[in-house]
């Protein structure tokens, strides 16, 4: 006689990100503290899914992406890929998840402290406004482990800080401190360590009081500057600028200014 086995409940997926909302700000915290928020494929998938969910949620205007005080993220999970062949890495197509993250329409404020290295730096650069603590150490140290940046580091870092600094960081693996990152235009603002998260949240709320369509279009247009020739980018900017004049928020924003009152944006 066969004994029926008790059906085991599937284990709930590990919470590699923590999600909350604060008014119209959606907050995602990376949550692999033991490995300094190393980015494994599962974490990246959860992150992409949550960003897409916030993008679809009309009550959310701005997103905060935060690491811990010790590490925003110390890179892609080295253990996860150490034994992979080139073909295995190719078949995994992990950058498809990165492409999903890149397509987030709402502005993302990064709250960065401690290490933002390798894929961590690349993830930070996918964010829009970067608030860094004065303890931040930012770099692309892949060269130390026999590889090179793979999620946009050679392109986005170079566009942010210029060729000389990018070569220095990528070829020697050295970390930029917060002051260097700010001077190079890699981060938006540097704040004392104890305030990096509260400041990011405060700035996200400040942005969330603006017209949400204008926020999205403005983000889209700034990103164009990274990816196109100037003439094409200017044309794109002009189209989005005209398009905003078909929104109620534009009328409300300009009328409120004329009437010397605060605008009441509706995202319409
Ligand atoms: C897996 C990692 C990790 C990583 C740290 N850990 N970074 N695990 N992948 N990227 C783990 C350590 O193994 C250790 O686990 C724990 O986190 C704490 O780290 P320590 O090294 O003990 O801390 P510390 O001495 O303070 O050094 C911090 C550090 C160092 C300088 C950040 O951990 C480090 O150099 N990490 C690797 C950084 C890196 O090379 N990043 C690029 C990865 S490649 P245990 O179990 O020992 O406690 C990449 C390619 C991206 O990002 C391509 C796109 C996907």
CSV table of C-alpha atoms and ligand atoms in Angstrom, one decimal:
chain,number,residue,atom,x,y,z
A,1,UNK,CA,0.0,0.0,0.0
A,2,UNK,CA,1.3,3.4,-0.9
A,3,UNK,CA,1.3,6.1,1.7
A,4,UNK,CA,0.0,9.4,0.5
A,5,UNK,CA,2.5,12.0,1.0
A,6,UNK,CA,1.4,15.2,2.6
A,7,UNK,CA,1.5,18.0,0.0
A,8,UNK,CA,4.1,20.5,1.0
A,9,UNK,CA,3.2,24.1,0.6
A,10,UNK,CA,5.6,25.9,-1.8
A,11,UNK,CA,8.0,28.1,0.2
A,12,UNK,CA,7.2,31.8,-0.2
A,13,UNK,CA,9.7,33.5,-2.4
A,14,UNK,CA,12.4,35.2,-0.4
A,15,UNK,CA,11.7,38.9,-0.1
A,16,UNK,CA,14.8,40.3,-1.8
A,17,UNK,CA,13.1,43.7,-2.0
A,18,UNK,CA,10.9,45.4,0.6
A,19,UNK,CA,8.1,47.5,-0.8
A,20,UNK,CA,6.0,50.3,0.8
A,21,UNK,CA,4.2,53.4,-0.2
A,22,UNK,CA,4.2,56.8,1.4
A,23,UNK,CA,1.5,59.0,-0.1
A,24,UNK,CA,2.3,59.3,-3.8
A,25,UNK,CA,5.8,57.9,-3.4
A,26,UNK,CA,6.5,54.2,-4.0
A,27,UNK,CA,9.5,52.9,-2.0
A,28,UNK,CA,11.6,49.9,-2.9
A,29,UNK,CA,14.4,48.8,-0.6
A,30,UNK,CA,17.0,46.2,-1.7
A,31,UNK,CA,17.1,43.5,0.9
A,32,UNK,CA,20.1,41.1,0.8
A,33,UNK,CA,22.0,42.6,3.7
A,34,UNK,CA,24.3,39.6,4.2
A,35,UNK,CA,25.9,40.0,0.8
A,36,UNK,CA,25.7,43.8,0.6
A,37,UNK,CA,22.7,43.7,-1.6
A,38,UNK,CA,24.5,41.7,-4.3
A,39,UNK,CA,22.1,41.6,-7.3
A,40,UNK,CA,21.1,38.1,-8.2
A,41,UNK,CA,18.6,37.4,-11.1
A,42,UNK,CA,15.8,36.8,-8.7
A,43,UNK,CA,16.2,40.2,-7.0
A,44,UNK,CA,16.4,41.9,-10.3
A,45,UNK,CA,13.2,40.2,-11.5
A,46,UNK,CA,11.4,41.2,-8.3
A,47,UNK,CA,12.7,44.8,-8.8
A,48,UNK,CA,11.6,44.9,-12.4
A,49,UNK,CA,8.1,43.6,-11.5
A,50,UNK,CA,7.7,46.1,-8.7
A,51,UNK,CA,8.8,49.1,-10.8
A,52,UNK,CA,6.3,48.0,-13.5
A,53,UNK,CA,3.6,47.8,-10.8
A,54,UNK,CA,4.4,51.3,-9.6
A,55,UNK,CA,4.4,52.6,-13.1
A,56,UNK,CA,0.9,51.2,-13.6
A,57,UNK,CA,-0.4,52.6,-10.3
A,58,UNK,CA,-2.0,56.0,-10.9
A,59,UNK,CA,-1.6,56.9,-7.2
A,60,UNK,CA,2.2,56.8,-7.4
A,61,UNK,CA,4.1,59.7,-9.0
A,62,UNK,CA,7.7,59.1,-7.9
A,63,UNK,CA,9.7,56.0,-6.9
A,64,UNK,CA,12.5,55.8,-4.3
A,65,UNK,CA,15.0,53.0,-4.7
A,66,UNK,CA,17.1,52.5,-1.6
A,67,UNK,CA,20.0,50.4,-0.4
A,68,UNK,CA,21.2,50.1,3.2
A,69,UNK,CA,23.5,52.4,5.0
A,70,UNK,CA,26.4,50.0,4.3
A,71,UNK,CA,25.7,49.3,0.7
A,72,UNK,CA,23.4,50.4,-2.1
A,73,UNK,CA,24.6,47.2,-3.9
A,74,UNK,CA,28.0,45.7,-4.2
A,75,UNK,CA,27.4,44.5,-7.7
A,76,UNK,CA,26.0,41.5,-9.5
A,77,UNK,CA,26.1,38.3,-7.4
A,78,UNK,CA,29.6,36.9,-8.1
A,79,UNK,CA,28.8,33.5,-6.7
A,80,UNK,CA,25.8,33.2,-9.0
A,81,UNK,CA,27.8,33.6,-12.2
A,82,UNK,CA,31.3,32.5,-11.2
A,83,UNK,CA,31.1,29.1,-13.0
A,84,UNK,CA,29.0,30.2,-16.0
A,85,UNK,CA,30.2,29.7,-19.5
A,86,UNK,CA,29.9,32.5,-22.1
A,87,UNK,CA,27.0,30.6,-23.7
A,88,UNK,CA,25.2,30.1,-20.4
A,89,UNK,CA,25.5,33.8,-19.7
A,90,UNK,CA,24.1,34.5,-23.1
A,91,UNK,CA,21.2,32.1,-22.7
A,92,UNK,CA,20.3,33.6,-19.3
A,93,UNK,CA,19.7,36.9,-21.1
A,94,UNK,CA,19.7,38.6,-17.7
A,95,UNK,CA,20.0,42.0,-19.3
A,96,UNK,CA,16.4,41.6,-20.5
A,97,UNK,CA,15.5,42.3,-16.9
A,98,UNK,CA,17.7,45.4,-16.8
A,99,UNK,CA,16.0,46.6,-20.0
A,100,UNK,CA,12.6,46.3,-18.2
A,101,UNK,CA,14.0,48.4,-15.3
A,102,UNK,CA,15.4,51.0,-17.8
A,103,UNK,CA,11.9,51.4,-19.3
A,104,UNK,CA,10.4,52.7,-16.0
A,105,UNK,CA,8.5,55.9,-16.9
A,106,UNK,CA,8.2,57.5,-13.5
A,107,UNK,CA,11.1,59.2,-12.0
A,108,UNK,CA,13.3,57.2,-9.7
A,109,UNK,CA,15.2,58.8,-6.8
A,110,UNK,CA,18.1,56.6,-5.7
A,111,UNK,CA,19.1,56.6,-2.0
A,112,UNK,CA,22.7,55.6,-2.0
A,113,UNK,CA,25.1,54.9,0.9
A,114,UNK,CA,28.2,52.9,1.2
A,115,UNK,CA,29.1,50.7,-1.7
A,116,UNK,CA,27.6,51.2,-5.2
A,117,UNK,CA,29.8,48.9,-7.2
A,118,UNK,CA,29.7,47.1,-10.5
A,119,UNK,CA,26.1,46.3,-11.2
A,120,UNK,CA,25.2,48.4,-8.2
A,121,UNK,CA,26.8,51.4,-9.8
A,122,UNK,CA,25.0,50.5,-13.1
A,123,UNK,CA,21.7,50.2,-11.3
A,124,UNK,CA,22.3,53.6,-9.6
A,125,UNK,CA,22.9,55.1,-13.0
A,126,UNK,CA,19.5,53.8,-14.2
A,127,UNK,CA,17.9,56.0,-11.5
A,128,UNK,CA,17.2,59.7,-12.3
A,129,UNK,CA,18.0,61.7,-9.2
A,130,UNK,CA,20.8,60.2,-7.1
A,131,UNK,CA,21.1,61.2,-3.4
A,132,UNK,CA,24.4,59.9,-2.0
A,133,UNK,CA,25.6,59.8,1.5
A,134,UNK,CA,29.0,61.2,2.3
A,135,UNK,CA,30.2,57.6,2.9
A,136,UNK,CA,29.4,56.5,-0.6
A,137,UNK,CA,32.1,54.5,-2.5
A,138,UNK,CA,31.2,54.2,-6.1
A,139,UNK,CA,33.0,52.2,-8.8
A,140,UNK,CA,33.1,49.5,-11.5
A,141,UNK,CA,35.6,47.0,-10.0
A,142,UNK,CA,34.8,44.2,-12.4
A,143,UNK,CA,38.4,44.5,-13.7
A,144,UNK,CA,39.6,43.0,-10.4
A,145,UNK,CA,37.6,39.8,-11.1
A,146,UNK,CA,38.6,39.3,-14.7
A,147,UNK,CA,35.6,40.9,-16.4
A,148,UNK,CA,34.3,44.3,-17.3
A,149,UNK,CA,31.1,46.2,-16.8
A,150,UNK,CA,28.2,44.6,-18.6
A,151,UNK,CA,25.0,46.5,-17.7
A,152,UNK,CA,25.9,49.8,-19.2
A,153,UNK,CA,28.8,50.9,-17.1
A,154,UNK,CA,31.3,51.7,-19.8
A,155,UNK,CA,28.7,53.8,-21.6
A,156,UNK,CA,26.7,55.6,-18.8
A,157,UNK,CA,29.7,56.2,-16.5
A,158,UNK,CA,31.7,57.7,-19.4
A,159,UNK,CA,28.8,60.0,-20.4
A,160,UNK,CA,28.5,61.1,-16.8
A,161,UNK,CA,32.1,61.7,-15.7
A,162,UNK,CA,33.9,61.8,-19.0
A,163,UNK,CA,36.5,59.6,-20.6
A,164,UNK,CA,39.5,60.3,-18.3
A,165,UNK,CA,37.7,59.5,-15.0
A,166,UNK,CA,35.8,56.6,-16.6
A,167,UNK,CA,39.0,55.0,-17.8
A,168,UNK,CA,40.6,55.5,-14.4
A,169,UNK,CA,37.6,53.9,-12.5
A,170,UNK,CA,37.0,51.1,-15.0
A,171,UNK,CA,40.6,50.1,-15.7
A,172,UNK,CA,42.0,50.4,-12.2
A,173,UNK,CA,38.9,49.4,-10.3
A,174,UNK,CA,39.3,52.2,-7.8
A,175,UNK,CA,36.3,53.7,-6.0
A,176,UNK,CA,35.2,57.3,-6.3
A,177,UNK,CA,34.2,58.9,-3.0
A,178,UNK,CA,31.1,61.0,-2.6
A,179,UNK,CA,32.9,64.3,-3.3
A,180,UNK,CA,34.5,63.0,-6.5
A,181,UNK,CA,31.2,61.5,-7.7
A,182,UNK,CA,29.4,64.8,-7.1
A,183,UNK,CA,32.2,66.8,-8.8
A,184,UNK,CA,32.0,64.4,-11.8
A,185,UNK,CA,28.2,64.8,-12.1
A,186,UNK,CA,27.7,61.1,-11.3
A,187,UNK,CA,25.4,61.8,-8.3
A,188,UNK,CA,22.9,64.7,-7.8
A,189,UNK,CA,23.5,65.6,-4.2
A,190,UNK,CA,25.7,64.5,-1.3
A,191,UNK,CA,24.2,64.5,2.2
A,192,UNK,CA,25.4,63.3,5.6
A,193,UNK,CA,25.2,59.6,6.0
A,194,UNK,CA,22.4,59.7,8.6
A,195,UNK,CA,20.2,61.7,6.2
A,196,UNK,CA,20.7,59.8,2.9
A,197,UNK,CA,17.3,58.0,3.1
A,198,UNK,CA,15.2,60.8,4.6
A,199,UNK,CA,16.6,63.3,2.1
A,200,UNK,CA,15.9,61.0,-0.8
A,201,UNK,CA,12.3,60.6,0.5
A,202,UNK,CA,11.9,64.3,1.0
A,203,UNK,CA,13.1,65.1,-2.5
A,204,UNK,CA,10.8,62.4,-3.9
A,205,UNK,CA,7.9,64.1,-2.1
A,206,UNK,CA,8.9,67.5,-3.4
A,207,UNK,CA,8.9,66.0,-7.0
A,208,UNK,CA,5.6,64.3,-6.4
A,209,UNK,CA,3.9,67.7,-5.9
A,210,UNK,CA,4.7,68.6,-9.5
A,211,UNK,CA,2.5,67.6,-12.4
A,212,UNK,CA,3.0,63.9,-12.9
A,213,UNK,CA,2.8,64.0,-16.7
A,214,UNK,CA,5.3,66.8,-16.9
A,215,UNK,CA,7.6,64.7,-14.6
A,216,UNK,CA,7.4,61.7,-16.9
A,217,UNK,CA,7.9,63.7,-20.1
A,218,UNK,CA,10.8,65.6,-18.7
A,219,UNK,CA,12.5,62.4,-17.6
A,220,UNK,CA,12.0,60.9,-21.0
A,221,UNK,CA,13.4,64.0,-22.7
A,222,UNK,CA,16.5,64.2,-20.4
A,223,UNK,CA,17.2,60.5,-21.2
A,224,UNK,CA,17.1,61.3,-24.9
A,225,UNK,CA,20.0,63.6,-24.3
A,226,UNK,CA,22.0,60.5,-23.4
A,227,UNK,CA,21.0,58.4,-26.3
A,228,UNK,CA,20.7,60.7,-29.4
A,229,UNK,CA,22.4,63.3,-31.4
A,230,UNK,CA,21.6,66.9,-30.3
A,231,UNK,CA,19.3,67.8,-33.2
A,232,UNK,CA,17.2,64.7,-32.7
A,233,UNK,CA,17.0,65.2,-29.0
A,234,UNK,CA,15.9,68.8,-29.4
A,235,UNK,CA,13.2,67.7,-31.8
A,236,UNK,CA,12.0,65.2,-29.3
A,237,UNK,CA,12.0,67.7,-26.5
A,238,UNK,CA,10.0,70.1,-28.6
A,239,UNK,CA,7.3,67.5,-29.3
A,240,UNK,CA,6.9,66.6,-25.6
A,241,UNK,CA,6.8,70.2,-24.7
A,242,UNK,CA,4.0,70.9,-27.2
A,243,UNK,CA,2.2,67.7,-26.0
A,244,UNK,CA,2.1,69.1,-22.4
A,245,UNK,CA,-0.1,71.9,-23.6
A,246,UNK,CA,-2.9,69.4,-24.1
A,247,UNK,CA,-2.9,68.5,-20.3
A,248,UNK,CA,-5.0,70.0,-17.6
A,249,UNK,CA,-1.9,70.2,-15.4
A,250,UNK,CA,-0.3,72.7,-17.8
A,251,UNK,CA,-3.4,75.0,-17.6
A,252,UNK,CA,-3.6,74.5,-13.8
A,253,UNK,CA,0.1,75.1,-13.3
A,254,UNK,CA,0.3,78.3,-15.3
A,255,UNK,CA,-3.0,79.7,-14.1
A,256,UNK,CA,-2.0,79.0,-10.5
A,257,UNK,CA,1.2,81.0,-11.1
A,258,UNK,CA,-0.7,83.9,-12.6
A,259,UNK,CA,-3.1,83.8,-9.6
A,260,UNK,CA,-0.3,83.6,-7.1
A,261,UNK,CA,-1.5,80.3,-5.6
A,262,UNK,CA,-0.2,76.8,-5.3
A,263,UNK,CA,-1.1,74.5,-8.2
A,264,UNK,CA,-3.4,71.5,-7.7
A,265,UNK,CA,-2.1,68.9,-10.2
A,266,UNK,CA,-4.3,66.0,-11.1
A,267,UNK,CA,-2.2,64.1,-13.6
A,268,UNK,CA,-4.6,64.8,-16.4
B,1,LIG,C1,28.3,38.2,-4.0
B,1,LIG,C2,29.2,39.6,-2.4
B,1,LIG,C3,29.4,40.6,-3.3
B,1,LIG,C4,29.0,40.3,-4.7
B,1,LIG,C5,30.0,41.3,-1.4
B,1,LIG,N1,29.6,40.0,-1.2
B,1,LIG,N2,29.9,41.7,-2.7
B,1,LIG,N3,28.6,38.4,-2.7
B,1,LIG,N4,28.5,39.1,-5.0
B,1,LIG,N5,29.1,41.3,-5.7
B,1,LIG,C6,29.5,39.3,0.1
B,1,LIG,C7,30.9,38.8,0.5
B,1,LIG,O1,31.3,37.6,-0.1
B,1,LIG,C8,30.6,38.6,2.0
B,1,LIG,O2,29.9,37.4,2.2
B,1,LIG,C9,29.7,39.8,2.4
B,1,LIG,O3,29.1,40.2,1.1
B,1,LIG,C10,30.3,41.0,3.0
B,1,LIG,O4,31.4,41.4,2.1
B,1,LIG,P1,32.9,41.5,2.6
B,1,LIG,O5,33.8,41.3,1.4
B,1,LIG,O6,33.2,40.6,3.8
B,1,LIG,O7,32.9,43.0,3.1
B,1,LIG,P2,34.1,44.1,3.0
B,1,LIG,O8,35.4,43.5,3.5
B,1,LIG,O9,33.6,45.3,3.8
B,1,LIG,O10,34.2,44.4,1.5
B,1,LIG,C11,33.2,45.0,0.8
B,1,LIG,C12,33.5,45.0,-0.7
B,1,LIG,C13,33.8,43.6,-1.2
B,1,LIG,C14,34.6,45.9,-1.0
B,1,LIG,C15,32.2,45.6,-1.4
B,1,LIG,O11,32.7,42.7,-0.7
B,1,LIG,C16,33.9,43.4,-2.7
B,1,LIG,O12,34.9,43.8,-3.3
B,1,LIG,N6,32.8,42.9,-3.3
B,1,LIG,C17,32.7,42.7,-4.7
B,1,LIG,C18,32.6,43.9,-5.5
B,1,LIG,C19,32.6,43.7,-7.0
B,1,LIG,O13,33.5,43.1,-7.6
B,1,LIG,N7,31.5,44.0,-7.7
B,1,LIG,C20,31.3,43.8,-9.1
B,1,LIG,C21,30.6,42.4,-9.3
B,1,LIG,S1,30.5,42.0,-11.0
B,1,LIG,P3,30.4,36.4,3.3
B,1,LIG,O14,29.5,35.2,3.1
B,1,LIG,O15,31.8,36.1,3.1
B,1,LIG,O16,30.1,37.1,4.6
B,1,LIG,C22,29.3,42.9,-11.6
B,1,LIG,C23,29.0,42.8,-13.1
B,1,LIG,C24,27.7,43.5,-13.4
B,1,LIG,O17,28.6,43.7,-10.9
B,1,LIG,C25,27.3,43.0,-14.8
B,1,LIG,C26,25.8,43.2,-15.0
B,1,LIG,C27,24.9,42.2,-14.3
